[in-house]
Short mmCIF file of C-alpha atoms and ligand atoms in Angstrom, two decimals:
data_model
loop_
_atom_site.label_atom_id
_atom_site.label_comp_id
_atom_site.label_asym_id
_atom_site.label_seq_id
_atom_site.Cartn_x
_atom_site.Cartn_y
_atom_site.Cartn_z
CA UNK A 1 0.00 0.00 0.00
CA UNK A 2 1.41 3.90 -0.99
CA UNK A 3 1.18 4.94 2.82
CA UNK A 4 3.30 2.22 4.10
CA UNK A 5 6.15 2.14 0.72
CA UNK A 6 9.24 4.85 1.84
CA UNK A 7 9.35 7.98 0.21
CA UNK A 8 11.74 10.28 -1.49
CA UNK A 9 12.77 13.33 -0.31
CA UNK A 10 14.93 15.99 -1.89
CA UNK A 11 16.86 18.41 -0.65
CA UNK A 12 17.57 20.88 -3.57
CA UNK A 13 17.18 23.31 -5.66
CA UNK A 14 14.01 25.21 -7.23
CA UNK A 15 13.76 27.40 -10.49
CA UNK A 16 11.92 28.91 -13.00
CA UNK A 17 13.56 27.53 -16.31
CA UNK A 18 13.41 30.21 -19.15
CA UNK A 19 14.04 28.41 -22.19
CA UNK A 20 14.56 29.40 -25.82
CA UNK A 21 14.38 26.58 -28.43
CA UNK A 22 16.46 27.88 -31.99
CA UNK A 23 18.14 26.16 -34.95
CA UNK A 24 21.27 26.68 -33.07
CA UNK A 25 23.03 28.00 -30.30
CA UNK A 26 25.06 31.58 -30.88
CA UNK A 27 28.78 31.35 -30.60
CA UNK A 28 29.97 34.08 -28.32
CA UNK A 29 29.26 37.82 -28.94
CA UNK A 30 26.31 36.31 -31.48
CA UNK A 31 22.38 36.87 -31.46
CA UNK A 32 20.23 34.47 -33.15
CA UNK A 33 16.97 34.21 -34.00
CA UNK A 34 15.10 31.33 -31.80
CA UNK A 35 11.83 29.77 -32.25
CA UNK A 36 9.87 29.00 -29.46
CA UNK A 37 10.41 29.82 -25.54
CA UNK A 38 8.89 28.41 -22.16
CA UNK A 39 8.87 29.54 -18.69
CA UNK A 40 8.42 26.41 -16.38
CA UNK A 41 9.09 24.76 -12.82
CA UNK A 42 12.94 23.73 -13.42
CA UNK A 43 16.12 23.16 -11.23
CA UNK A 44 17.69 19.42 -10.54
CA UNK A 45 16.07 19.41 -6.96
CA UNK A 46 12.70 20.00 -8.52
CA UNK A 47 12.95 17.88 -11.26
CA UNK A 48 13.69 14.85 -9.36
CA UNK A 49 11.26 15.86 -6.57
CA UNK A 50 8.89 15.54 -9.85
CA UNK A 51 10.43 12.57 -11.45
CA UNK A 52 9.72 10.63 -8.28
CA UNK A 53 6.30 11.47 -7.76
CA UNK A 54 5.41 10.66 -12.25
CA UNK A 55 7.25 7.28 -11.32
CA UNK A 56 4.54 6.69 -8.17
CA UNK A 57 6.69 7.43 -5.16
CA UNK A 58 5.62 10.01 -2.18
CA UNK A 59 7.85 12.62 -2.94
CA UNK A 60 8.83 16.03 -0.53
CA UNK A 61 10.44 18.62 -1.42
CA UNK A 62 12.72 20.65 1.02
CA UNK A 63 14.17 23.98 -0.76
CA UNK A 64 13.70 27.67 -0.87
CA UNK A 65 11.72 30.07 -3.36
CA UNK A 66 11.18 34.01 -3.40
CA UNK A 67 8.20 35.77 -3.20
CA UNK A 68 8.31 37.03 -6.83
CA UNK A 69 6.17 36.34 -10.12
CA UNK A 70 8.26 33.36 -10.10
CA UNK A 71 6.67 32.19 -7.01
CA UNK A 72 3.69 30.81 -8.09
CA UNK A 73 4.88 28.76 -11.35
CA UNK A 74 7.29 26.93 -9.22
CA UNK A 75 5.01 26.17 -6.48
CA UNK A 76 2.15 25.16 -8.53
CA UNK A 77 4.56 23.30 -10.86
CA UNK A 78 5.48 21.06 -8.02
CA UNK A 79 1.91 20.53 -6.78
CA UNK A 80 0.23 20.02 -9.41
CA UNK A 81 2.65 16.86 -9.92
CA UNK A 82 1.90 16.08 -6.85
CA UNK A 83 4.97 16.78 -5.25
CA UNK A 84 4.50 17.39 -1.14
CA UNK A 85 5.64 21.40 -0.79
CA UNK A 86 4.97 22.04 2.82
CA UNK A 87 8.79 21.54 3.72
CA UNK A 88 9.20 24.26 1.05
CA UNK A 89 10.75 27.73 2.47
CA UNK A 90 9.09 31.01 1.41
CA UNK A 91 11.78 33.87 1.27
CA UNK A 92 12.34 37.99 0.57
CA UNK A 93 13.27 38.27 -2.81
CA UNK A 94 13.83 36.62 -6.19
CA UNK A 95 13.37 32.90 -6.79
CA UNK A 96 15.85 31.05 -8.56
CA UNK A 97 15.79 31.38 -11.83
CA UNK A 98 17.87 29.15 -15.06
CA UNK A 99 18.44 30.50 -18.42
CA UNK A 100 18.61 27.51 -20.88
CA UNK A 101 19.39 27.47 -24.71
CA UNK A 102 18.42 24.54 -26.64
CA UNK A 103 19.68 23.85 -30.12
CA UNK A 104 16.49 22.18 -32.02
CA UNK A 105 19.15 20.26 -34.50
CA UNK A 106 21.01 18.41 -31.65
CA UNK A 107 19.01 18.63 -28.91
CA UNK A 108 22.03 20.14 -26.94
CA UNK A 109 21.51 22.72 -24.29
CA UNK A 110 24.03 25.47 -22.61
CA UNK A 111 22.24 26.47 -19.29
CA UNK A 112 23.45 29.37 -16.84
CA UNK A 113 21.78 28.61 -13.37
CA UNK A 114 21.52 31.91 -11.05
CA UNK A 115 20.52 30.51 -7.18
CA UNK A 116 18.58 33.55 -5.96
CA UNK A 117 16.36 31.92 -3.29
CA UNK A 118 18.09 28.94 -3.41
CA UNK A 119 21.14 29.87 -1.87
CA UNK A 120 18.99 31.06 1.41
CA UNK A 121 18.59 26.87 1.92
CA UNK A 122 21.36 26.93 4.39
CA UNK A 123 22.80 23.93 6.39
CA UNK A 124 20.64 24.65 9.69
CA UNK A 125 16.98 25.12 7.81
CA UNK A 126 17.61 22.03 5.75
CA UNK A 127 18.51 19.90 8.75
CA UNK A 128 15.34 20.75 10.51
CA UNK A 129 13.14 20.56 7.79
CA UNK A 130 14.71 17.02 6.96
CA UNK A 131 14.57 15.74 10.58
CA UNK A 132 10.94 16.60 10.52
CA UNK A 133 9.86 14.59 7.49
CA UNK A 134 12.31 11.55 6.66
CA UNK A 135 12.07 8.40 8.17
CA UNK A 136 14.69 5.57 7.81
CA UNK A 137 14.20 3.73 5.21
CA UNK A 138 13.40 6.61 3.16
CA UNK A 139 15.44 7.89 -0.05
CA UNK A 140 17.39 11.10 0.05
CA UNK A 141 17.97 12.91 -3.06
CA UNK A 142 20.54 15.71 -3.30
CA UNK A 143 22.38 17.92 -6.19
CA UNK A 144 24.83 20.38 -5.78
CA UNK A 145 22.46 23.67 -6.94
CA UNK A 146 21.96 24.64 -3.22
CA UNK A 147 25.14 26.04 -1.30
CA UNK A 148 27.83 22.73 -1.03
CA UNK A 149 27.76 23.51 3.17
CA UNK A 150 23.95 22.32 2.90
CA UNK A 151 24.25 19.25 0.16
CA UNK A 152 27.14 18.17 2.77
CA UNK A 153 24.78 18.56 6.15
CA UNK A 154 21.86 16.89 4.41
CA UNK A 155 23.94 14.10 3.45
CA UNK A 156 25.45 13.53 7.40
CA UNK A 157 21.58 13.38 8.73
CA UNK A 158 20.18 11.56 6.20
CA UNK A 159 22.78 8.83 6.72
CA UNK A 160 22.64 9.22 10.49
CA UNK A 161 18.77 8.59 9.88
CA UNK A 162 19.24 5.34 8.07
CA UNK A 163 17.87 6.94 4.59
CA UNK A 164 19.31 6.00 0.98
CA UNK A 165 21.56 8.69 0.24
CA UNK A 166 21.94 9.27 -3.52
CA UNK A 167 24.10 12.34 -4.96
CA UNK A 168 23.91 13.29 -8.42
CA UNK A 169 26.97 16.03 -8.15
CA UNK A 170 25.84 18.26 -10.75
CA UNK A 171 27.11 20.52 -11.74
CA UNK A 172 30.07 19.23 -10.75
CA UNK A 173 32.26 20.92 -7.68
CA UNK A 174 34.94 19.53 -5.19
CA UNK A 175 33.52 17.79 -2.13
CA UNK A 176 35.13 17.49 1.14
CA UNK A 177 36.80 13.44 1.34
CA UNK A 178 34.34 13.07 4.83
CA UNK A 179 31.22 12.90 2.58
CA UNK A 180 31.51 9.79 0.44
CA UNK A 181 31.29 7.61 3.39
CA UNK A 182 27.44 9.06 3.78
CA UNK A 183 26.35 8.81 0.25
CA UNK A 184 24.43 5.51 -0.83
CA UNK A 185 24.70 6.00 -4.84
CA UNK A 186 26.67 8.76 -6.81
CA UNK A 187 25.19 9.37 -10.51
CA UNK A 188 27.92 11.53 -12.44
CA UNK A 189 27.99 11.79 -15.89
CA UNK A 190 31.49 12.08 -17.63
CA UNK A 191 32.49 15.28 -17.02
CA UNK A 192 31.45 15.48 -13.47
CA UNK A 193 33.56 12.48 -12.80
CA UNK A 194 36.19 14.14 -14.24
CA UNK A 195 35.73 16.55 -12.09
CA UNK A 196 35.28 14.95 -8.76
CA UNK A 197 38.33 12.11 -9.34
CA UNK A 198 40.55 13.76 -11.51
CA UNK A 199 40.24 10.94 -14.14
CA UNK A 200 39.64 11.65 -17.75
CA UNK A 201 36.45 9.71 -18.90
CA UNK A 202 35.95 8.64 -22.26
CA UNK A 203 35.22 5.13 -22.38
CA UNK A 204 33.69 2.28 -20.13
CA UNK A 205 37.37 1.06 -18.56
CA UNK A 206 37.65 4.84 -17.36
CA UNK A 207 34.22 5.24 -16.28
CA UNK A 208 35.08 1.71 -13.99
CA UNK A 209 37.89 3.09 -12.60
CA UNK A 210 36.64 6.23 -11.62
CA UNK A 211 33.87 4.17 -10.08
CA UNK A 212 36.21 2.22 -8.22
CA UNK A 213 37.54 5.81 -6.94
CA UNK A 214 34.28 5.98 -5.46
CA UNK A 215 33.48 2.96 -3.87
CA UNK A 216 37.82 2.90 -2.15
CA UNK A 217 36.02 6.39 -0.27
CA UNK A 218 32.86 4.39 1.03
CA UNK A 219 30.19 5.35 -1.69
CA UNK A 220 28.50 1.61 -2.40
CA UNK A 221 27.21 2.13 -5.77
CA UNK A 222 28.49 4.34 -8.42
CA UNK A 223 26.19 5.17 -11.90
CA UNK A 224 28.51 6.83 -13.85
CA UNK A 225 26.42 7.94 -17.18
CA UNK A 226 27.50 8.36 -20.59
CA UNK A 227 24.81 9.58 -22.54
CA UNK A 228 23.83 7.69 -25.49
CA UNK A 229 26.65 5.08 -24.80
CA UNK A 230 24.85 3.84 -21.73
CA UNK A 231 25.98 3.65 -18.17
CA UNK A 232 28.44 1.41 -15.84
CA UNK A 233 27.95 0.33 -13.06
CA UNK A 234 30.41 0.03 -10.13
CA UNK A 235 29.70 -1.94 -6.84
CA UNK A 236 30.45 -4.89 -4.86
CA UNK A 237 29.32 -7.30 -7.20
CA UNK A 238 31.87 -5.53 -9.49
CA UNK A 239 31.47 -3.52 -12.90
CA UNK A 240 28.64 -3.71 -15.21
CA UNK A 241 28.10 -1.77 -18.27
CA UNK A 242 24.84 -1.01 -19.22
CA UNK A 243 23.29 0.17 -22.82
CA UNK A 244 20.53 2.63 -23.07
CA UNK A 245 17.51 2.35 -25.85
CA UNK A 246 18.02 4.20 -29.16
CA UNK A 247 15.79 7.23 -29.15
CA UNK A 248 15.33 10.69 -31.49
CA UNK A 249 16.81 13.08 -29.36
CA UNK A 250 15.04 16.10 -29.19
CA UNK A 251 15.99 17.78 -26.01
CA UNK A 252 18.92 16.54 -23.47
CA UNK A 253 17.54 18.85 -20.57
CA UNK A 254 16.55 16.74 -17.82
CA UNK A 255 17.42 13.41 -18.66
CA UNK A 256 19.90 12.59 -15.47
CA UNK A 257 17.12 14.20 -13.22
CA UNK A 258 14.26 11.94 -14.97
CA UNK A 259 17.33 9.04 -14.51
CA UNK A 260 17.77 10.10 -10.78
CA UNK A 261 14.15 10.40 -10.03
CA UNK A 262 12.97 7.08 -11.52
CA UNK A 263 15.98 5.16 -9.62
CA UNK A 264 14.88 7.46 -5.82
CA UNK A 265 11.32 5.94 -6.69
CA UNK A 266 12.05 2.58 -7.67
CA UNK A 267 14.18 2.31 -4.45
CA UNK A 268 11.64 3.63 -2.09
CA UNK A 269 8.98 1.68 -3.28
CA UNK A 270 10.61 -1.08 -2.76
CA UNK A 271 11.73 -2.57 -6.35
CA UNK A 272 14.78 -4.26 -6.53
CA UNK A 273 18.44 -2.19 -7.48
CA UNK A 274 18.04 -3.91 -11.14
CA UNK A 275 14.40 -2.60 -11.77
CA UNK A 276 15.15 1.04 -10.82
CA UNK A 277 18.44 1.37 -12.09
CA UNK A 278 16.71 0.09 -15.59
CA UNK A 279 13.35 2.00 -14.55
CA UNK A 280 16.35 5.15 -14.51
CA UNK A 281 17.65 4.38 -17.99
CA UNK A 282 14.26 4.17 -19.77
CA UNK A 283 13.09 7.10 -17.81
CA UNK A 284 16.24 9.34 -18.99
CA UNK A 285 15.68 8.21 -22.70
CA UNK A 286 12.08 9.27 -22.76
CA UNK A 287 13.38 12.34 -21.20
CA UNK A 288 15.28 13.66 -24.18
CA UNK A 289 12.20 12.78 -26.57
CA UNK A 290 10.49 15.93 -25.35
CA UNK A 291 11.32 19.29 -24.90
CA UNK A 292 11.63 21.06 -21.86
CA UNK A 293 13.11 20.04 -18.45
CA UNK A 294 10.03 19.30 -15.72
CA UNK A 295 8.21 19.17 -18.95
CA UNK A 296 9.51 16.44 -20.55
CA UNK A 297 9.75 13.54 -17.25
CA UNK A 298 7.48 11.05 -17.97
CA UNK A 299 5.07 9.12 -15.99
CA UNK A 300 5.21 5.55 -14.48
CA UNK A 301 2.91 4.62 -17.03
CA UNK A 302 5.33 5.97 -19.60
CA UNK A 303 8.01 3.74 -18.39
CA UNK A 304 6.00 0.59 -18.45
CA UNK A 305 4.98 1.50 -22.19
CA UNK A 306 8.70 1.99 -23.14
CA UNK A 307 10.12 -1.01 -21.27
CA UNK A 308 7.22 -3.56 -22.67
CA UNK A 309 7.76 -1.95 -26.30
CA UNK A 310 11.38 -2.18 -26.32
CA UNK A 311 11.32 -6.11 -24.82
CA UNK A 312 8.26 -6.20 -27.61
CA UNK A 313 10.89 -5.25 -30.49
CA UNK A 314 13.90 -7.52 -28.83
CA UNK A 315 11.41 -10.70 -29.13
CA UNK A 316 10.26 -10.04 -32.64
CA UNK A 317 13.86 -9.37 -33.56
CA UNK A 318 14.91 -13.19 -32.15
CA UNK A 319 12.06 -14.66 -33.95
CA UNK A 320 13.29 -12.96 -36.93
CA UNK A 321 16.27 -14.36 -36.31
CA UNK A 322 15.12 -18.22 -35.89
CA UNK A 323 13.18 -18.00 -38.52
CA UNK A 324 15.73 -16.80 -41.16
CA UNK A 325 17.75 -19.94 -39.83
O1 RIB B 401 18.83 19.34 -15.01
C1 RIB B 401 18.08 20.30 -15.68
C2 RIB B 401 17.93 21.53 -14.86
O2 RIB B 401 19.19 22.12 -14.69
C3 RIB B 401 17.06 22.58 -15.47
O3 RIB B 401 15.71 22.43 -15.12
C4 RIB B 401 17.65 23.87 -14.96
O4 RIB B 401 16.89 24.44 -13.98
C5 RIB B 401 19.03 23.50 -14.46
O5 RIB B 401 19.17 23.71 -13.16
#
């Protein structure tokens, strides 16, 4: 039953995404011409807060907004995807706002994230508003959009409180050694890897050894994604390297939140590590089939459709196969 599964909670941030779609993105000192533009509930903390609750966990939200015109998008952006705001902080001033390009052709995005309200989520507030909701057993989900000092707290009570700790370090920035040892599952992509260990990724033996990096500090599993050449990964049971489905990329914004959220979800209600890491995968794909960030995270339902399609094709591909023997 929903009221007895665990439930996700994020600690994170909360914008309003301003996007402009174009034919391309201007090289520097350039204007272009775009073609379409949106104004929606964005920021990673949001958008897995969102991806959890369209993949059928409970799902809370702990971060900060402003009082602005913003206000209202973001807030009803989260409810109305039924995302549980009342751990949500109300404060003077702007909310947080991201400025996104996205290059119809490629699907590519540049994004320049400015905190506002977000950076008022300091290490104190988020402790008590965490210590008031989570339970153990319950999945924590935390970026690095909110001030480092608050991504680090969060992470020390929610493993003191026996929650899943997962970390999606994006965008990517130097942590302090004494966290790894509270973080469940870290879900860099290549360059944030990079970043974090100081090893070049570029193919899957990298990608293992950088999650070995990980797992040597005490992190127990480590997703490190690689776009359209899939994801490995690292934990006791060794390395794995996983493929993701071929999809028409329309949009790239979003997809490790959609993968983050789906994976929180699948945890806390109680599927096995296979199911939501592949719930994840699917879930990211779908992601960059749409355009838009909370816009384009698709539902449970979604998922199921993908997953049973894909296994669909893979069957009528073997029979193919027998037959032409
Ligand atoms: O991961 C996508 C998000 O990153 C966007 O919604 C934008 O807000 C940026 O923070």
């Amino acid at each position: 039953m929903r009221t007895t599964a665990s439930k996700v909670v994020v600690v994170g941030s909360i914008t309003a995404d301003l996007t402009a779609f174009g034919r391309r993105l201007p090289v520097p000192g350039e204007t272009v011409i775009g073609q379409s533009f949106t104004l929606v509930l964005g920021g990673k903390g949001a958008n897995q807060a969102l991806a959890a609750a369209r993949a059928g966990a409970r799902s809370t939200m702990i971060g900060c907004i402003g009082d602005d015109l913003f206000r209202d998008i973001v807030l009803s952006g989260l409810r109305d995807g039924g995302v549980d705001t009342s751990s949500v902080t109300s404060v003077h001033g702007p909310t947080g706002v991201a400025h996104i390009r996205v290059d119809n052709t490629s699907g590519q995005n540049d994004i320049v994230i400015v905190p506002l309200a977000n950076s008022s989520l300091t290490p104190d507030l988020a402790e008590r508003k965490l210590r008031a909701v989570a339970r153990r057993g319950d999945v924590l989900m935390l970026q690095l959009e909110i001030p480092l000092e608050t991504a680090f707290r969060a992470a020390i009570v929610g493993h003191e409180l026996g929650m899943t700790v997962i970390l999606d370090p994006a965008p990517a920035a130097i942590l302090p050694d004494e966290i790894w040892p509270c973080i469940d599952v870290v879900t860099p992509n290549e360059s944030e890897a990079t970043v974090l260990t100081g090893i070049k990724v570029c193919h899957v033996e990298s990608a293992a050894e950088v999650g070995r990096w990980f797992l040597e500090r005490g992190v127990r599993a480590a997703l490190i994604t690689l776009g359209d050449k899939g994801i490995v990964q690292v934990n006791e049971a060794g390395v794995q390297s996983r493929s993701t489905p071929k999809v028409d990329v329309l949009d790239t914004t979003a997809a490790g939140d959609a993968f983050a959220g789906n994976l929180g979800a699948g945890l806390a209600n109680g599927r096995t590590w296979d199911e939501s890491v592949t719930r994840g995968i699917y879930a990211g794909a779908l992601a960059v089939t749409a355009a838009g960030a909370s816009t384009s995270l698709p539902t449970a339902d979604d998922v199921d459709a993908f997953i049973k399609s894909q296994n669909d094709d893979r069957k009528d591909m073997s029979c193919a196969k027998t037959q032409a023997r």
